[in-house]
């Protein structure tokens, strides 16, 4: 069985990918960093068989040692979420762009000839797909603060100004990042694709939609909306829903996301290109909050009308390509997933690192 390096393998999604790989009998090396904004560092749930390396992904020496003799790489490490504001831009570019570049350089220098799977996101699309009754498929312009302030949350047709019908977006849609995190995920995809062409290797980019599940980080601006709502309910507070709550998203269980990674890494290793990892069954953000509140027996959501200019209105996906090429179909229904997530353990945003239990001693960077 091939040895797999998982960057960010102690984080939320990365940790579940590691669990799934270990369950499949795979030898796993995990590389994590020490940043407070990182999804996690060396949590107790990490399987004992894992070869743990703690170092910054931008450290060439540490990354070169981690790639070692691995035959496949799952690149999950990233600074996630919208952040607080644009002042976060340098941190995002350093962690996501430079981190990815450092990993790819190490693989190139090592003569890597295996499988590379990178974690991407639905945020690369910007707004989702829309159709105008008169003008057909259109791409709306970025939303304007003046419209959002007035409660006009849905984008109009850029040609006639009429209302639009949201549709499922496919992988061949133009990429249109509308915040810093999204821009770095586009760059991650592009850098990985260039590496694949230069090295003559297949590279898959998995575009995760809104992932939820056990061990999401709590109480952090970098968490997803599901975690923010879940944290509020755990504290006895009502979930605060932005805009009017009618934003459409595709909420996919982390167990399904982990299974998609195993398929891409081990069972379909020759597949290349981008794939939506989603259920194909969209819900609203308000519906998510209501489902979680009902399942947790907590207070009903409060719709605030608040908005963030870098956010988008509707992004839902077609998972058809992932089903056809990867053999992936989401298995966890929304209602069942929300029932389980309402009681699932969350994880503190920051955790202290511990020493590696196997393999090379834990590597630490100077502060």
mmCIF file of N, CA and C in Angstrom, residues 152-227:
data_model
loop_
_atom_site.group_PDB
_atom_site.id
_atom_site.type_symbol
_atom_site.label_atom_id
_atom_site.label_comp_id
_atom_site.label_asym_id
_atom_site.label_seq_id
_atom_site.Cartn_x
_atom_site.Cartn_y
_atom_site.Cartn_z
ATOM 1 N N UNK A 152 -31.209 44.321 -0.643
ATOM 2 C CA UNK A 152 -31.329 43.670 -1.960
ATOM 3 C C UNK A 152 -30.174 42.674 -2.085
ATOM 4 N N UNK A 153 -30.398 41.469 -1.598
ATOM 5 C CA UNK A 153 -29.311 40.496 -1.492
ATOM 6 C C UNK A 153 -29.104 39.668 -2.758
ATOM 7 N N UNK A 154 -30.157 39.446 -3.510
ATOM 8 C CA UNK A 154 -30.024 38.624 -4.711
ATOM 9 C C UNK A 154 -29.495 39.456 -5.873
ATOM 10 N N UNK A 155 -28.484 38.962 -6.583
ATOM 11 C CA UNK A 155 -27.935 39.730 -7.707
ATOM 12 C C UNK A 155 -28.911 39.773 -8.875
ATOM 13 N N UNK A 156 -28.972 40.898 -9.569
ATOM 14 C CA UNK A 156 -29.855 41.009 -10.731
ATOM 15 C C UNK A 156 -29.150 40.553 -12.005
ATOM 16 N N UNK A 157 -29.919 40.375 -13.060
ATOM 17 C CA UNK A 157 -29.337 40.090 -14.366
ATOM 18 C C UNK A 157 -28.470 41.269 -14.796
ATOM 19 N N UNK A 158 -27.232 41.022 -15.212
ATOM 20 C CA UNK A 158 -26.354 42.132 -15.598
ATOM 21 C C UNK A 158 -26.783 42.793 -16.905
ATOM 22 N N UNK A 159 -27.740 42.187 -17.620
ATOM 23 C CA UNK A 159 -28.189 42.747 -18.899
ATOM 24 C C UNK A 159 -29.455 43.561 -18.715
ATOM 25 N N UNK A 160 -30.481 42.945 -18.090
ATOM 26 C CA UNK A 160 -31.782 43.618 -17.997
ATOM 27 C C UNK A 160 -32.154 44.049 -16.588
ATOM 28 N N UNK A 161 -31.434 43.576 -15.587
ATOM 29 C CA UNK A 161 -31.728 43.955 -14.217
ATOM 30 C C UNK A 161 -32.822 43.148 -13.556
ATOM 31 N N UNK A 162 -33.414 42.191 -14.265
ATOM 32 C CA UNK A 162 -34.464 41.364 -13.673
ATOM 33 C C UNK A 162 -33.867 40.327 -12.717
ATOM 34 N N UNK A 163 -34.739 39.655 -11.979
ATOM 35 C CA UNK A 163 -34.305 38.635 -11.046
ATOM 36 C C UNK A 163 -33.745 37.414 -11.762
ATOM 37 N N UNK A 164 -32.920 36.666 -11.058
ATOM 38 C CA UNK A 164 -32.256 35.497 -11.614
ATOM 39 C C UNK A 164 -32.650 34.246 -10.849
ATOM 40 N N UNK A 165 -32.566 33.108 -11.526
ATOM 41 C CA UNK A 165 -32.811 31.814 -10.893
ATOM 42 C C UNK A 165 -31.472 31.120 -10.672
ATOM 43 N N UNK A 166 -31.132 30.786 -9.426
ATOM 44 C CA UNK A 166 -29.851 30.104 -9.180
ATOM 45 C C UNK A 166 -29.886 28.660 -9.664
ATOM 46 N N UNK A 167 -28.740 28.193 -10.213
ATOM 47 C CA UNK A 167 -28.623 26.834 -10.713
ATOM 48 C C UNK A 167 -27.366 26.178 -10.145
ATOM 49 N N UNK A 168 -27.253 24.880 -10.324
ATOM 50 C CA UNK A 168 -26.057 24.156 -9.882
ATOM 51 C C UNK A 168 -24.892 24.482 -10.807
ATOM 52 N N UNK A 169 -23.752 24.782 -10.208
ATOM 53 C CA UNK A 169 -22.577 25.155 -10.992
ATOM 54 C C UNK A 169 -21.751 23.917 -11.311
ATOM 55 N N UNK A 170 -21.116 23.927 -12.463
ATOM 56 C CA UNK A 170 -20.272 22.803 -12.880
ATOM 57 C C UNK A 170 -18.813 23.236 -12.899
ATOM 58 N N UNK A 171 -17.930 22.251 -12.971
ATOM 59 C CA UNK A 171 -16.496 22.511 -12.843
ATOM 60 C C UNK A 171 -15.921 23.335 -13.989
ATOM 61 N N UNK A 172 -16.606 23.406 -15.122
ATOM 62 C CA UNK A 172 -16.078 24.191 -16.236
ATOM 63 C C UNK A 172 -16.535 25.649 -16.196
ATOM 64 N N UNK A 173 -17.195 26.060 -15.121
ATOM 65 C CA UNK A 173 -17.590 27.462 -14.975
ATOM 66 C C UNK A 173 -16.352 28.332 -14.788
ATOM 67 N N UNK A 174 -16.399 29.579 -15.232
ATOM 68 C CA UNK A 174 -15.256 30.479 -15.027
ATOM 69 C C UNK A 174 -14.975 30.667 -13.532
ATOM 70 N N UNK A 175 -13.696 30.760 -13.188
ATOM 71 C CA UNK A 175 -13.325 31.012 -11.803
ATOM 72 C C UNK A 175 -13.362 32.510 -11.540
ATOM 73 N N UNK A 176 -13.935 32.902 -10.423
ATOM 74 C CA UNK A 176 -14.172 34.315 -10.147
ATOM 75 C C UNK A 176 -14.050 34.567 -8.643
ATOM 76 N N UNK A 177 -12.845 34.451 -8.066
ATOM 77 C CA UNK A 177 -12.689 34.600 -6.617
ATOM 78 C C UNK A 177 -13.058 36.003 -6.157
ATOM 79 N N UNK A 178 -13.821 36.083 -5.059
ATOM 80 C CA UNK A 178 -14.317 37.379 -4.608
ATOM 81 C C UNK A 178 -13.890 37.726 -3.191
ATOM 82 N N UNK A 179 -12.927 36.993 -2.656
ATOM 83 C CA UNK A 179 -12.302 37.358 -1.390
ATOM 84 C C UNK A 179 -10.894 36.783 -1.375
ATOM 85 N N UNK A 180 -10.119 37.161 -0.370
ATOM 86 C CA UNK A 180 -8.705 36.771 -0.330
ATOM 87 C C UNK A 180 -8.540 35.255 -0.282
ATOM 88 N N UNK A 181 -9.284 34.603 0.585
ATOM 89 C CA UNK A 181 -9.185 33.145 0.687
ATOM 90 C C UNK A 181 -9.472 32.491 -0.658
ATOM 91 N N UNK A 182 -10.522 32.953 -1.334
ATOM 92 C CA UNK A 182 -10.873 32.380 -2.626
ATOM 93 C C UNK A 182 -9.754 32.550 -3.639
ATOM 94 N N UNK A 183 -9.123 33.720 -3.627
ATOM 95 C CA UNK A 183 -8.028 33.954 -4.565
ATOM 96 C C UNK A 183 -6.874 32.990 -4.321
ATOM 97 N N UNK A 184 -6.585 32.703 -3.050
ATOM 98 C CA UNK A 184 -5.488 31.776 -2.772
ATOM 99 C C UNK A 184 -5.846 30.349 -3.159
ATOM 100 N N UNK A 185 -7.106 29.975 -3.072
ATOM 101 C CA UNK A 185 -7.489 28.615 -3.476
ATOM 102 C C UNK A 185 -7.408 28.458 -4.993
ATOM 103 N N UNK A 186 -7.757 29.503 -5.732
ATOM 104 C CA UNK A 186 -7.562 29.459 -7.187
ATOM 105 C C UNK A 186 -6.080 29.273 -7.499
ATOM 106 N N UNK A 187 -5.221 30.004 -6.797
ATOM 107 C CA UNK A 187 -3.791 29.903 -7.042
ATOM 108 C C UNK A 187 -3.273 28.508 -6.678
ATOM 109 N N UNK A 188 -3.796 27.934 -5.599
ATOM 110 C CA UNK A 188 -3.427 26.564 -5.245
ATOM 111 C C UNK A 188 -3.734 25.609 -6.386
ATOM 112 N N UNK A 189 -4.923 25.716 -6.949
ATOM 113 C CA UNK A 189 -5.289 24.864 -8.082
ATOM 114 C C UNK A 189 -4.352 25.078 -9.261
ATOM 115 N N UNK A 190 -4.081 26.338 -9.578
ATOM 116 C CA UNK A 190 -3.246 26.635 -10.741
ATOM 117 C C UNK A 190 -1.812 26.151 -10.547
ATOM 118 N N UNK A 191 -1.256 26.384 -9.371
ATOM 119 C CA UNK A 191 0.105 25.922 -9.118
ATOM 120 C C UNK A 191 0.189 24.395 -9.198
ATOM 121 N N UNK A 192 -0.787 23.709 -8.620
ATOM 122 C CA UNK A 192 -0.782 22.251 -8.658
ATOM 123 C C UNK A 192 -0.936 21.731 -10.079
ATOM 124 N N UNK A 193 -1.773 22.397 -10.877
ATOM 125 C CA UNK A 193 -1.943 21.977 -12.266
ATOM 126 C C UNK A 193 -0.666 22.175 -13.082
ATOM 127 N N UNK A 194 0.026 23.294 -12.845
ATOM 128 C CA UNK A 194 1.303 23.533 -13.535
ATOM 129 C C UNK A 194 2.313 22.459 -13.136
ATOM 130 N N UNK A 195 2.389 22.153 -11.843
ATOM 131 C CA UNK A 195 3.294 21.092 -11.389
ATOM 132 C C UNK A 195 2.965 19.771 -12.082
ATOM 133 N N UNK A 196 1.682 19.452 -12.145
ATOM 134 C CA UNK A 196 1.286 18.207 -12.783
ATOM 135 C C UNK A 196 1.697 18.135 -14.239
ATOM 136 N N UNK A 197 1.537 19.240 -14.954
ATOM 137 C CA UNK A 197 1.935 19.254 -16.371
ATOM 138 C C UNK A 197 3.444 19.130 -16.514
ATOM 139 N N UNK A 198 4.189 19.861 -15.679
ATOM 140 C CA UNK A 198 5.648 19.824 -15.772
ATOM 141 C C UNK A 198 6.202 18.443 -15.395
ATOM 142 N N UNK A 199 5.586 17.824 -14.385
ATOM 143 C CA UNK A 199 6.077 16.530 -13.909
ATOM 144 C C UNK A 199 5.447 15.350 -14.640
ATOM 145 N N UNK A 200 4.436 15.631 -15.458
ATOM 146 C CA UNK A 200 3.757 14.554 -16.160
ATOM 147 C C UNK A 200 2.946 13.665 -15.234
ATOM 148 N N UNK A 201 2.319 14.277 -14.209
ATOM 149 C CA UNK A 201 1.573 13.517 -13.205
ATOM 150 C C UNK A 201 0.114 13.953 -13.155
ATOM 151 N N UNK A 202 -0.784 13.040 -12.820
ATOM 152 C CA UNK A 202 -2.190 13.420 -12.642
ATOM 153 C C UNK A 202 -2.384 14.168 -11.328
ATOM 154 N N UNK A 203 -3.127 15.243 -11.376
ATOM 155 C CA UNK A 203 -3.405 16.042 -10.187
ATOM 156 C C UNK A 203 -4.909 16.281 -10.115
ATOM 157 N N UNK A 204 -5.503 15.989 -8.983
ATOM 158 C CA UNK A 204 -6.928 16.226 -8.780
ATOM 159 C C UNK A 204 -7.129 17.339 -7.773
ATOM 160 N N UNK A 205 -8.044 18.252 -8.064
ATOM 161 C CA UNK A 205 -8.426 19.317 -7.132
ATOM 162 C C UNK A 205 -9.863 19.064 -6.697
ATOM 163 N N UNK A 206 -10.062 18.852 -5.416
ATOM 164 C CA UNK A 206 -11.398 18.586 -4.887
ATOM 165 C C UNK A 206 -11.988 19.882 -4.350
ATOM 166 N N UNK A 207 -13.031 20.350 -5.016
ATOM 167 C CA UNK A 207 -13.667 21.608 -4.628
ATOM 168 C C UNK A 207 -14.760 21.320 -3.613
ATOM 169 N N UNK A 208 -14.381 21.436 -2.332
ATOM 170 C CA UNK A 208 -15.328 21.163 -1.257
ATOM 171 C C UNK A 208 -16.400 22.245 -1.219
ATOM 172 N N UNK A 209 -17.610 21.798 -0.992
ATOM 173 C CA UNK A 209 -18.664 22.770 -0.700
ATOM 174 C C UNK A 209 -18.758 22.899 0.823
ATOM 175 N N UNK A 210 -19.836 23.292 1.394
ATOM 176 C CA UNK A 210 -19.849 23.647 2.817
ATOM 177 C C UNK A 210 -19.793 22.389 3.683
ATOM 178 N N UNK A 211 -18.613 22.132 4.230
ATOM 179 C CA UNK A 211 -18.364 20.897 4.968
ATOM 180 C C UNK A 211 -18.718 21.103 6.445
ATOM 181 N N UNK A 212 -19.349 20.093 7.035
ATOM 182 C CA UNK A 212 -19.674 20.128 8.461
ATOM 183 C C UNK A 212 -19.403 18.760 9.060
ATOM 184 N N UNK A 213 -19.301 18.713 10.389
ATOM 185 C CA UNK A 213 -19.140 17.430 11.040
ATOM 186 C C UNK A 213 -18.377 17.528 12.344
ATOM 187 N N UNK A 214 -18.149 16.393 12.997
ATOM 188 C CA UNK A 214 -17.443 16.383 14.282
ATOM 189 C C UNK A 214 -16.047 16.981 14.167
ATOM 190 N N UNK A 215 -15.606 17.604 15.239
ATOM 191 C CA UNK A 215 -14.263 18.182 15.380
ATOM 192 C C UNK A 215 -14.075 19.467 14.583
ATOM 193 N N UNK A 216 -15.162 20.103 14.181
ATOM 194 C CA UNK A 216 -15.009 21.449 13.631
ATOM 195 C C UNK A 216 -14.500 22.376 14.729
ATOM 196 N N UNK A 217 -13.699 23.392 14.365
ATOM 197 C CA UNK A 217 -13.239 24.340 15.382
ATOM 198 C C UNK A 217 -14.372 25.230 15.858
ATOM 199 N N UNK A 218 -14.359 25.577 17.116
ATOM 200 C CA UNK A 218 -15.413 26.419 17.679
ATOM 201 C C UNK A 218 -14.913 27.853 17.856
ATOM 202 N N UNK A 219 -15.863 28.805 17.881
ATOM 203 C CA UNK A 219 -15.602 30.175 18.317
ATOM 204 C C UNK A 219 -14.395 30.801 17.641
ATOM 205 N N UNK A 220 -14.389 30.822 16.335
ATOM 206 C CA UNK A 220 -13.302 31.442 15.590
ATOM 207 C C UNK A 220 -13.858 32.059 14.320
ATOM 208 N N UNK A 221 -13.365 33.237 13.905
ATOM 209 C CA UNK A 221 -13.845 33.845 12.664
ATOM 210 C C UNK A 221 -13.451 33.056 11.428
ATOM 211 N N UNK A 222 -12.556 32.077 11.587
ATOM 212 C CA UNK A 222 -12.098 31.295 10.451
ATOM 213 C C UNK A 222 -12.951 30.043 10.232
ATOM 214 N N UNK A 223 -13.902 29.784 11.128
ATOM 215 C CA UNK A 223 -14.726 28.588 11.007
ATOM 216 C C UNK A 223 -15.836 28.797 9.990
ATOM 217 N N UNK A 224 -16.414 27.695 9.531
ATOM 218 C CA UNK A 224 -17.552 27.766 8.633
ATOM 219 C C UNK A 224 -18.829 28.105 9.388
ATOM 220 N N UNK A 225 -19.874 28.417 8.617
ATOM 221 C CA UNK A 225 -21.123 28.864 9.228
ATOM 222 C C UNK A 225 -21.738 27.765 10.090
ATOM 223 N N UNK A 226 -21.587 26.511 9.697
ATOM 224 C CA UNK A 226 -22.151 25.427 10.502
ATOM 225 C C UNK A 226 -21.523 25.390 11.881
ATOM 226 N N UNK A 227 -20.218 25.590 11.951
ATOM 227 C CA UNK A 227 -19.527 25.599 13.238
ATOM 228 C C UNK A 227 -19.929 26.808 14.074
#
